[in-house]
Each structure stands twice: as C-alpha cells, then as structure tokens.
XYZ file of C-alpha atoms in Angstrom:
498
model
C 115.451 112.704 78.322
C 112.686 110.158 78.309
C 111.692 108.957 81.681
C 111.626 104.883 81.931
C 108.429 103.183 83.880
C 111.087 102.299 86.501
C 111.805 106.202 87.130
C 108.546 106.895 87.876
C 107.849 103.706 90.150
C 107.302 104.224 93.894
C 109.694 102.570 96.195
C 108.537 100.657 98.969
C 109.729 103.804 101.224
C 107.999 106.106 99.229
C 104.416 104.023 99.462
C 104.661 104.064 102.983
C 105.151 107.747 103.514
C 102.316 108.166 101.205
C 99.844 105.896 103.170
C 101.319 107.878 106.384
C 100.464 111.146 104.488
C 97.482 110.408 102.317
C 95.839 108.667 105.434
C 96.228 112.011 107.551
C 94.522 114.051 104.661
C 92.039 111.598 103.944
C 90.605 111.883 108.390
C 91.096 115.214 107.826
C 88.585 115.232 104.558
C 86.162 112.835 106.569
C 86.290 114.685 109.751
C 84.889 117.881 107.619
C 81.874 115.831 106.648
C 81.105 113.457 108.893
C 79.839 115.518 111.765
C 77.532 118.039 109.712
C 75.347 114.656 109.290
C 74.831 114.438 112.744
C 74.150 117.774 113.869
C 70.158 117.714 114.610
C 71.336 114.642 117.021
C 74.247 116.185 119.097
C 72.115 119.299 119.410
C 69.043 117.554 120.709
C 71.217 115.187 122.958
C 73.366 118.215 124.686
C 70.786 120.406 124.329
C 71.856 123.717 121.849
C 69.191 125.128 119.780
C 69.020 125.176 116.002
C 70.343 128.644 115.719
C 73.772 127.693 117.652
C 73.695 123.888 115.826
C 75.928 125.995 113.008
C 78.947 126.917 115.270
C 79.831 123.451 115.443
C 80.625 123.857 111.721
C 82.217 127.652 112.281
C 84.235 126.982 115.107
C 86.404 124.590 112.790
C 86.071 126.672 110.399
C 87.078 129.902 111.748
C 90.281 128.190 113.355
C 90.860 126.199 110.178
C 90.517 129.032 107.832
C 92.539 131.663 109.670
C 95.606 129.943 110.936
C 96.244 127.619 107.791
C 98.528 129.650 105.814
C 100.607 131.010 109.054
C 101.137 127.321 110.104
C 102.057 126.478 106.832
C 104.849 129.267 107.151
C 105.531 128.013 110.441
C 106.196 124.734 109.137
C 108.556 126.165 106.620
C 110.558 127.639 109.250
C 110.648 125.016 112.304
C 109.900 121.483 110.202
C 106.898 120.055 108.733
C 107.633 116.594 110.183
C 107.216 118.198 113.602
C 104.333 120.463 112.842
C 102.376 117.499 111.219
C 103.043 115.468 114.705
C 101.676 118.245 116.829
C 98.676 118.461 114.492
C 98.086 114.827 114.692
C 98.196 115.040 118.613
C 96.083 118.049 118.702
C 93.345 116.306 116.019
C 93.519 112.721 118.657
C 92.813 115.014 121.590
C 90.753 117.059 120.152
C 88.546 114.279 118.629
C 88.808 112.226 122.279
C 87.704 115.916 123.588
C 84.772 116.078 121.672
C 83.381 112.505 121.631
C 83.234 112.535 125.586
C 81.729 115.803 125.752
C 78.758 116.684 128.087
C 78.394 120.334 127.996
C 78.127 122.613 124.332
C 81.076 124.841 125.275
C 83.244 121.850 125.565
C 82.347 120.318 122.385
C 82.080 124.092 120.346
C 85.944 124.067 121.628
C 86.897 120.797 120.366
C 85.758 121.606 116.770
C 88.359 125.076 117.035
C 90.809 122.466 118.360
C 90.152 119.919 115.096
C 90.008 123.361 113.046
C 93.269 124.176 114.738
C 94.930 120.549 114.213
C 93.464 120.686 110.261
C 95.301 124.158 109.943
C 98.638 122.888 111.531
C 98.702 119.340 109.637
C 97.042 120.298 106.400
C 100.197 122.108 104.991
C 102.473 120.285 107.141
C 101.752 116.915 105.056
C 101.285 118.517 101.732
C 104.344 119.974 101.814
C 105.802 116.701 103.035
C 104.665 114.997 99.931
C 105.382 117.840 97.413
C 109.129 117.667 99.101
C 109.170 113.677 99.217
C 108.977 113.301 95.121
C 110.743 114.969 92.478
C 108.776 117.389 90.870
C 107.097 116.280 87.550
C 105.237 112.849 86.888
C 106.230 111.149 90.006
C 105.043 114.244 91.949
C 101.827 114.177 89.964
C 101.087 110.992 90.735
C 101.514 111.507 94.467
C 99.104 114.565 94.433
C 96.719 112.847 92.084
C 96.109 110.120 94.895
C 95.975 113.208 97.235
C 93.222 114.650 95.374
C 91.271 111.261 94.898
C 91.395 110.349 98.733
C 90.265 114.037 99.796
C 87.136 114.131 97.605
C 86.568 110.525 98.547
C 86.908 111.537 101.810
C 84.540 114.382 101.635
C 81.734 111.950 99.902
C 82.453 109.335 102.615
C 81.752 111.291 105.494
C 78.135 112.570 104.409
C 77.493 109.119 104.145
C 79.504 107.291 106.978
C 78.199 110.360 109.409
C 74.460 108.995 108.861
C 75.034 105.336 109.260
C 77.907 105.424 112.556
C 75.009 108.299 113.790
C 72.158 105.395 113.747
C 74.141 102.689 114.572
C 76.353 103.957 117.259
C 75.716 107.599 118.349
C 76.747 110.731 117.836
C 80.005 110.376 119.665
C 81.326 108.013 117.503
C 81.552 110.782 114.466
C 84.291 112.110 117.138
C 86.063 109.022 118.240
C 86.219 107.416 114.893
C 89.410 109.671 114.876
C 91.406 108.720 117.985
C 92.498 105.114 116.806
C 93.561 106.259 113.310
C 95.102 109.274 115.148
C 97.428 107.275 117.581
C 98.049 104.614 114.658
C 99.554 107.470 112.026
C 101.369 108.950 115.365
C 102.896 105.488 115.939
C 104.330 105.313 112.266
C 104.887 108.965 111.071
C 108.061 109.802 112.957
C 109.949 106.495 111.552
C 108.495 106.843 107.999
C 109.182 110.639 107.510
C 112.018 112.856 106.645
C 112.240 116.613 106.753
C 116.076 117.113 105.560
C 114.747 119.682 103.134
C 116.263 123.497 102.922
C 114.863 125.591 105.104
C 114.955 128.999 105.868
C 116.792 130.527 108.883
C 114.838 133.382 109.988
C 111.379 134.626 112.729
C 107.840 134.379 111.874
C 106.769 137.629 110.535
C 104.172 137.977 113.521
C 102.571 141.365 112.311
C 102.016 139.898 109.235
C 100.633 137.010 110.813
C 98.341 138.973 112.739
C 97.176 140.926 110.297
C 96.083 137.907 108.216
C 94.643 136.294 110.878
C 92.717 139.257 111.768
C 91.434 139.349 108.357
C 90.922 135.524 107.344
C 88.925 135.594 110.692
C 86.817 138.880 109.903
C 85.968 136.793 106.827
C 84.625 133.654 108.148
C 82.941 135.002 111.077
C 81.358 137.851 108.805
C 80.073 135.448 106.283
C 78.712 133.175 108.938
C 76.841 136.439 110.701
C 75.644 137.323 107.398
C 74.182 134.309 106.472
C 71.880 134.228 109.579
C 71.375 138.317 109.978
C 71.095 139.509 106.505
C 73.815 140.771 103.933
C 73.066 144.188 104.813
C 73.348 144.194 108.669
C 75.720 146.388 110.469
C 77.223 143.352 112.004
C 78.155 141.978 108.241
C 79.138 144.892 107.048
C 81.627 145.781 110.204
C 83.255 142.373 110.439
C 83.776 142.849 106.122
C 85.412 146.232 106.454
C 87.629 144.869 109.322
C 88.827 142.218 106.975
C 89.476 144.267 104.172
C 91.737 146.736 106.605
C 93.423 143.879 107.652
C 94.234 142.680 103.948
C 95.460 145.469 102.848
C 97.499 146.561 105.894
C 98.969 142.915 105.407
C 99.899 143.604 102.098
C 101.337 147.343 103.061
C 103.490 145.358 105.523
C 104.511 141.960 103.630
C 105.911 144.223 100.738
C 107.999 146.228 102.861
C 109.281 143.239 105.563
C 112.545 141.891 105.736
C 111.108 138.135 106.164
C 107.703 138.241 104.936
C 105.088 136.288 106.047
C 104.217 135.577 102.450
C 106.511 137.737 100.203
C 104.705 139.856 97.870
C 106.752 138.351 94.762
C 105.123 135.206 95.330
C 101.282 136.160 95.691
C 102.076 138.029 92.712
C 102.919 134.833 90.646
C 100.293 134.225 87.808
C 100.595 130.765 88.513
C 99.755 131.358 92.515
C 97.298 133.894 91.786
C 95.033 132.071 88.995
C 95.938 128.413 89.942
C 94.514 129.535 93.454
C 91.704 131.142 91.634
C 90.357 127.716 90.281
C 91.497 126.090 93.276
C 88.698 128.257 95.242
C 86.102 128.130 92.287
C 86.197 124.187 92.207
C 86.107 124.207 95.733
C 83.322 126.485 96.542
C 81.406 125.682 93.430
C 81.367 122.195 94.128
C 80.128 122.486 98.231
C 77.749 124.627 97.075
C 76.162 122.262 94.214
C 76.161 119.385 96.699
C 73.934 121.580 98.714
C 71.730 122.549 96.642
C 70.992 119.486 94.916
C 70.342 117.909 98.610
C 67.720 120.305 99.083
C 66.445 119.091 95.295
C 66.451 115.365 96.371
C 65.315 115.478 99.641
C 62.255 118.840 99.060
C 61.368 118.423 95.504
C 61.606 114.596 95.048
C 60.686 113.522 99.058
C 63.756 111.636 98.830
C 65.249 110.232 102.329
C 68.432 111.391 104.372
C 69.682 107.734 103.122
C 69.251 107.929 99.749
C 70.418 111.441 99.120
C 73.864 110.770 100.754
C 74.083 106.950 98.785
C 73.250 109.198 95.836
C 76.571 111.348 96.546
C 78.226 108.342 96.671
C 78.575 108.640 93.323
C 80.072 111.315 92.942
C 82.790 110.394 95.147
C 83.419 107.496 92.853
C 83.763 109.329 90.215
C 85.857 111.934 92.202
C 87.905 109.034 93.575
C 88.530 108.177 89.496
C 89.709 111.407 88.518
C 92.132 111.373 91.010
C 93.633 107.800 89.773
C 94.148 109.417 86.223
C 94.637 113.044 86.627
C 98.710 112.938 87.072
C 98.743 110.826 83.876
C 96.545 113.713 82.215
C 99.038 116.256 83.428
C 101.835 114.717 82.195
C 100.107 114.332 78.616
C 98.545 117.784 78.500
C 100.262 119.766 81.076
C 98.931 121.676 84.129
C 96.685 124.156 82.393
C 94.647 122.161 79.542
C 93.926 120.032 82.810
C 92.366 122.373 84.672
C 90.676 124.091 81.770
C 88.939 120.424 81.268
C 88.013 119.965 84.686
C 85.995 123.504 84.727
C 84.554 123.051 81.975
C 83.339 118.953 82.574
C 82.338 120.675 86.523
C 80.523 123.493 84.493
C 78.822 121.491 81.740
C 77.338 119.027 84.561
C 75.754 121.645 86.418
C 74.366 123.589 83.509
C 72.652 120.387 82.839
C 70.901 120.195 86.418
C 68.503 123.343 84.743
C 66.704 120.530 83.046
C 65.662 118.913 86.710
C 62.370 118.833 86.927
C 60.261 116.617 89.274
C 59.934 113.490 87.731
C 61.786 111.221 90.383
C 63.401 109.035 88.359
C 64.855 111.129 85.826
C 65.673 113.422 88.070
C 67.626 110.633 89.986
C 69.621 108.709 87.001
C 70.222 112.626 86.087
C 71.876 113.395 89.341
C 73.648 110.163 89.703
C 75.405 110.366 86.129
C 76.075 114.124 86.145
C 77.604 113.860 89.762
C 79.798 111.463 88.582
C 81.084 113.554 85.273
C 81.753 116.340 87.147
C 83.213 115.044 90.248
C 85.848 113.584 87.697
C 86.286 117.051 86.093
C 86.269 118.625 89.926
C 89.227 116.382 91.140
C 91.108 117.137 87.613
C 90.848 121.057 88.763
C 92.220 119.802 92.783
C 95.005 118.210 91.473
C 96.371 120.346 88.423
C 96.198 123.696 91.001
C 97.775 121.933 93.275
C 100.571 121.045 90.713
C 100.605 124.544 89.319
C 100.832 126.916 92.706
C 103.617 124.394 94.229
C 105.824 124.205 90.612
C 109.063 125.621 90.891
C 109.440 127.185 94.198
C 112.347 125.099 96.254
C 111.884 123.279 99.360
C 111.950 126.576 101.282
C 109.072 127.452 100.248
C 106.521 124.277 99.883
C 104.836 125.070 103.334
C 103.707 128.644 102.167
C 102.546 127.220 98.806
C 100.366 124.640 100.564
C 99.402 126.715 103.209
C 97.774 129.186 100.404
C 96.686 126.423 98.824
C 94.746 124.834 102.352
C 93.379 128.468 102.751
C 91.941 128.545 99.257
C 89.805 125.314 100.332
C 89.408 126.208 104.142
C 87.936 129.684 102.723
C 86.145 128.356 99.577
C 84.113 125.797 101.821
C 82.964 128.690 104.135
C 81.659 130.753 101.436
C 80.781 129.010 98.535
C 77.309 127.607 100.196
C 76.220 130.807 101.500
C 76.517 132.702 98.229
C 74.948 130.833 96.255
C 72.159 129.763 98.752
C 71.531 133.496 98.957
C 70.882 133.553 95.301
C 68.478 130.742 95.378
C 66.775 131.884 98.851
C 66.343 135.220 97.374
C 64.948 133.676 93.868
C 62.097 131.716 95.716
C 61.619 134.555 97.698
C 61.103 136.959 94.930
C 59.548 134.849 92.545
C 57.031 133.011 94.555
C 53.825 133.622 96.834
C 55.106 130.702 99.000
C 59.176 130.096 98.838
C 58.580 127.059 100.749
C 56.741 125.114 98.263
C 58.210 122.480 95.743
C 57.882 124.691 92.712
C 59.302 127.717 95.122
C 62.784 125.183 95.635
C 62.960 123.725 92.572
C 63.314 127.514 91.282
C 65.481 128.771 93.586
C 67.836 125.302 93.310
C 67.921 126.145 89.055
C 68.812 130.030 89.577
C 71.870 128.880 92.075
C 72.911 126.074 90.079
C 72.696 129.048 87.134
C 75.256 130.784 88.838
C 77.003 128.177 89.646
C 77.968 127.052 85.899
C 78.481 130.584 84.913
C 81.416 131.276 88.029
C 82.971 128.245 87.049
C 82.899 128.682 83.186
C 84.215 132.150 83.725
C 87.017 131.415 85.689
C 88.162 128.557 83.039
C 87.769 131.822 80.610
C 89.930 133.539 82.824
C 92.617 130.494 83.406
C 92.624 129.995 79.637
C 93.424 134.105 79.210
C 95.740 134.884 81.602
C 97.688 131.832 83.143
C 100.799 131.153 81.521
C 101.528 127.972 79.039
C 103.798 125.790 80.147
C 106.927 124.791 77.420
C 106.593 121.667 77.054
C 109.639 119.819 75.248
C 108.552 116.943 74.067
C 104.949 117.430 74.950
C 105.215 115.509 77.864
C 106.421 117.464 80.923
C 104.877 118.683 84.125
C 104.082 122.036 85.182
C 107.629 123.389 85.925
C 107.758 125.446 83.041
C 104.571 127.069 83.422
C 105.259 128.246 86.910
C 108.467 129.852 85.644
C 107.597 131.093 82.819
C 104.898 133.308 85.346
C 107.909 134.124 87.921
C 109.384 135.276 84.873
C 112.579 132.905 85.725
C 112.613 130.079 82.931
C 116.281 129.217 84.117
C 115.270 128.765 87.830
C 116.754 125.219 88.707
C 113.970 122.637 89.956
C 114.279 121.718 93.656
C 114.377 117.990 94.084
C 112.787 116.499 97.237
C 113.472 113.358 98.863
C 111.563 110.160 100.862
C-alpha cells in the first residue's frame, strides 16, 4: 500500500518529542567536543600536567564506553523515559560539577559523571525515538535528523569550544550544559511516553559485569598504550583481561535464562555488520579529523581558528546528509545507503594523498572533500542505525541502541590512536627528523592510506555478507533486511507510539 505525504507527516506531538530528544543527543554530541578544545587552558589554570591533560577525555570515555550497552538494557527493563531523566540530572550536575571545579580530582570525576549521564541517556532517547515512530519512512526520517544534529554537534563543539574558551573561560565549556539541562528536564516528562512492551525480568548482573570488565579493559588499555607503547606489559595485561572478559560474557549470555544481550541477537547479520560500519564510519572519521588538523595546523602553519572554521564544513555537509538520508533509504533501502556512504567517506580520503603543501590548494582541497564525505559519513550513521534497530519489538530497542551507543563510544576511543600509530610510526621510520613538515605530511598520507582502505573494505564486506532487504515496490525501509538476517521474514513489525 502506497503511503500518502500525510502518513508520513509529523504531528505537532511528535515534533516536540523530537526537539525534546534530538536536543538531548545533540548536548550530548557537543559536550564530546567542546572541552577537548580547551584542554591546554583548564590544565594550565588548575594546574595538571600535559601527560594527565588526556584523562579528562578518558574518564568520559571509560564511563561512557563501558556502561552504555548495560544502561541501555536497563532501560529496556525499568523505562527509558525514566532512565533518560536520571541521565539528564546526572549530565546538569555533572556539568554544574565540573564548571565550578577548583581541584583536578574534582573535575577528572565530573567527566566519569558526564561519561556516566552520556551512557544512561544515550540509549535511553534513541530508543525513545525508534519506539515513538512506526518503523519505515517516518522512522527514517526521525533518525536522519538524529544523525544530522549529532555530527553537527560534533563539528560545533571543536569550534564553539575555541571561541566560549577566549571569550568566557574554560568553565563555560562546562556550564554551557546546565541551562539546556534543566530546560529539557522541565519539558521531557510532559512530552514523553514510555507505554511500550517491556520485559518482566532482572538485569543479568554477571553478564553485566563481565562486559563491563571487558569494555573497560579496552578503553583503559588503549589509552595506556597510546602513551606507553603497544608492546608494554601494561597494554598487553589490560588487552588479555578484556578478551577473558568477552569471551566469559559470551560463555555466560548463551547459557542465561535472561541474557544481558542474548546470543541470537549479536548473532544477527544485520547487528553484527550494520554495527561493523557503524564503528568504521565512526572511528574512521575521528581519526581523519585528526590527522588532517595536524596537516593544517604543522604542514600549512594554519591557526587553531582556522582549522576548526575549516571543519565547519564538514559539519555542513554532515548536517546535509542527515536532511536527505531517510529519503535515500526509503528509495534505495538500508544497505545501498550505507554502501554509498563508505564509499563517498572512502573516496574523499583517498583523495587527501594528493595534499601537498601548497596552502591554498591544500585548503579548497580540505574544505570540499570534508564536505563530500561528511555527507557520505552521516549516510553510513543513519542507515546502521536503521538496520541494527529493524525488526526487533519494543522490548528490545534499548539493547539495540545501547550496542549501537557502544559501537560509537568504542569507535571514538580507538579509531585516533590506531591510526596515529601508523602515521607516528611512518615519520618515525621514514625520516631523520619525524618532527619536520615533510616528516608529518608523510606520516598524515600513510594514516589517511589506511584510513580509505578500512573503510573501503568494510563496504566490501557490507556489500558480501549483509543481507538484501525485499523490497516490494522498491520503496520500503529496512524491515525486510533485518528479517531476512534473523531468518524470520514473517516476524510482525512492532509499531511504536508518541
């Protein structure tokens, strides 16, 4: 049956909720960014040294990272509506915490308590807008704005972090949070329903453990082997912990009575691989951003200023793809959509070999490939996010989002230190001084090298092994292709409500 434009219009209910929700992800997206600007300030103004200025970052990340998936569960089990209001409070707190701090330990524990709130809320309100619209074009829609305000979000706060830094201090990266905070807390519990199924039954708390355990072993051991070598004891340890913990999770999920996350549904092709280029897009596209800032601001001399404006870009062209990319799904379906994104993200970076150091070339260069493959990046956010949350019910939205905020939360964490590795250890190799120009610009083309080739591979991969959707009609959304990879084409399709 043929959908009319008033099917798929939003009611004045429904736009609401989505400002409520979309307006949550979008601090949450800024609040990741904003503060990393800032750093060399807070740590000369409370005094920590450079080599602590990074646990600022790894405290949220490390909270983020290894609770996001449980508290998406959790959320599943005791209502999203009242785990995204505790993860609201905990974010205004957390942020008031921080921007009034005087002492490092008390600001090092309000990022874990705005890693916390991000891993409580993050699924909470995802789940809340996968539940609030009927899977299909009207869902698409929702999560395409989703996708456009998180990258725009991301791009925002690189900038935003430099200017509120100069203007009005440090603190106010923090505090920028508390007003928004208490005004979504104000509206959220009139605006949003949670009358969704939901399970009757306890947290699996050895399974939680166990994945906590190991999520954490992950993060932390990146982090330690970023700044004491891929091949110290303390890497290696914290690497074999997580891998015990994985599979001990995985001994236990398949053989518990309520699973954590049941083994049946990590073992979904369209969980699995949609994940997959969830994490590649992700970790791909930190990692660029990174190394082209070290291109702009070591190669061409260009300012703190003018590299972040120059990212600006591609958050408008992030911010685009998002607008469009639910009316690409619905015309190509879930998978062609995130083939194109990988390969436009791919393409775009491949292209960044030809940098060289002419400055303006090398700027129009960076401001028009940013663009094309911040488009193709968002397409890749949105049509996962479509694909791992297709055709589970209600139920089970929280666990889907929580995988899906754990992708992200784990793809930010090590996407930059991979691939600076390869470029650190290029420059190294290569040339009699790493730190020149020459030394950079080399390192920045062997990373960005690797870089194009991850992401081109995995689109191989996606285009291999992740299921086509049927299609009748040629215009449908991903349902199909997430049962056809349960196996269960007859499934019915859950139908949320605002």
């Amino acid at each position: 049956m043929t959908r009319t434009s008033e099917d798929l219009a939003l009611t004045g209910r429904q736009r609401l909720v989505l400002i409520v929700l979309l307006g949550a992800q979008f601090m949450f997206a800024l609040d990741f960014s904003i503060v990393t600007v800032a750093l060399p300030v807070i740590g000369e103004d409370l005094g920590i040294p450079d080599a602590d200025l990074q646990w600022i970052v790894t405290a949220f990340a490390l909270t983020a990272a290894s609770l996001v998936l449980v508290m998406g569960r959790v959320a599943d089990l005791h209502g999203r509506k009242r785990m995204f209001l505790i993860g609201m409070v905990v974010l205004t707190v957390a942020s008031a915490v921080g921007g009034f701090a005087t002492e490092p330990w008390v600001l090092f524990a309000a990022r874990a308590g705005q890693g916390l709130a991000t891993a409580i809320t993050m699924p909470a309100a995802l789940s809340l807008l996968t539940t609030s619209f009927e899977e299909g074009p009207l869902r698409n829609r929702a999560l395409g704005l989703n996708g456009a305000l998180l990258s725009l979000g991301f791009a925002v706060g690189a900038v935003l972090g430099g200017v509120v830094t100069d203007v009005l201090g440090w603190r106010s990266t923090f505090l920028i949070n508390v007003p928004a905070g208490l005004l979504i807390l104000v509206a959220a519990p009139f605006l949003l329903t949670d009358d969704g199924e939901r399970k009757q039954q306890k947290l699996d708390v050895p399974g939680a453990a166990l994945l906590s355990t190991g999520l954490l072993a992950l993060v932390l051991g990146i982090s330690t082997g970023e700044r004491s070598g891929w091949g110290s004891p303390a890497f290696l340890g914290l690497v074999a912990l997580s891998v015990g913990a994985f599979v001990s999770f995985w001994f236990v999920e398949s053989r518990s009575s309520h699973p954590l996350a049941a083994v049946s549904i990590l073992r979904r092709p369209t969980v699995s691989w949609g994940n997959l280029a969830g994490f590649t897009t992700f970790a791909m596209e930190s990692s660029k951003v990174f190394l082209l800032t070290l291109y702009l601001q070591r190669v061409l001399e260009a300012s703190a200023l003018a590299t972040g404006l120059a990212f600006g870009v591609l958050g408008a062209g992030a911010f685009t793809g998002g607008l469009v990319a639910a009316r690409i799904i619905d015309r190509l379906g879930a998978k062609a959509t995130l083939l194109l994104g990988l390969t436009l993200q791919g393409v775009t970076t491949l292209t960044f070999l030809l940098l060289g150091v002419g400055e303006t070339l090398g700027f129009a260069h960076i401001l028009l490939a940013t663009a094309v493959g911040g488009f193709g990046h968002v397409l890749v956010i949105v049509a996962y996010t479509v694909t791992v949350t297709s055709g589970l019910p209600d139920s089970e939205q929280g666990l889907a989002t929580g995988l899906a905020g754990q992708t992200q939360q784990i793809a930010f964490t090590v996407g930059t230190p991979l691939i600076s590795a390869v470029a650190i250890a290029f420059a190294t190799g290569q040339f009699d001084d790493p730190t020149s120009s020459e030394a950079v610009l080399g390192g920045v083309h062997a990373g960005l090298l690797v870089n194009a080739v991850l992401i081109l591979a995995t689109a191989v991969l996606i285009l291999v092994f992740l299921p086509a959707e049927r299609r009748p009609g040629g215009n449908r959304s991903a349902t199909a292709l997430a049962d056809a990879g349960a196996g269960r084409a007859d499934r019915p399709v859950p139908h949320g409500r605002a």
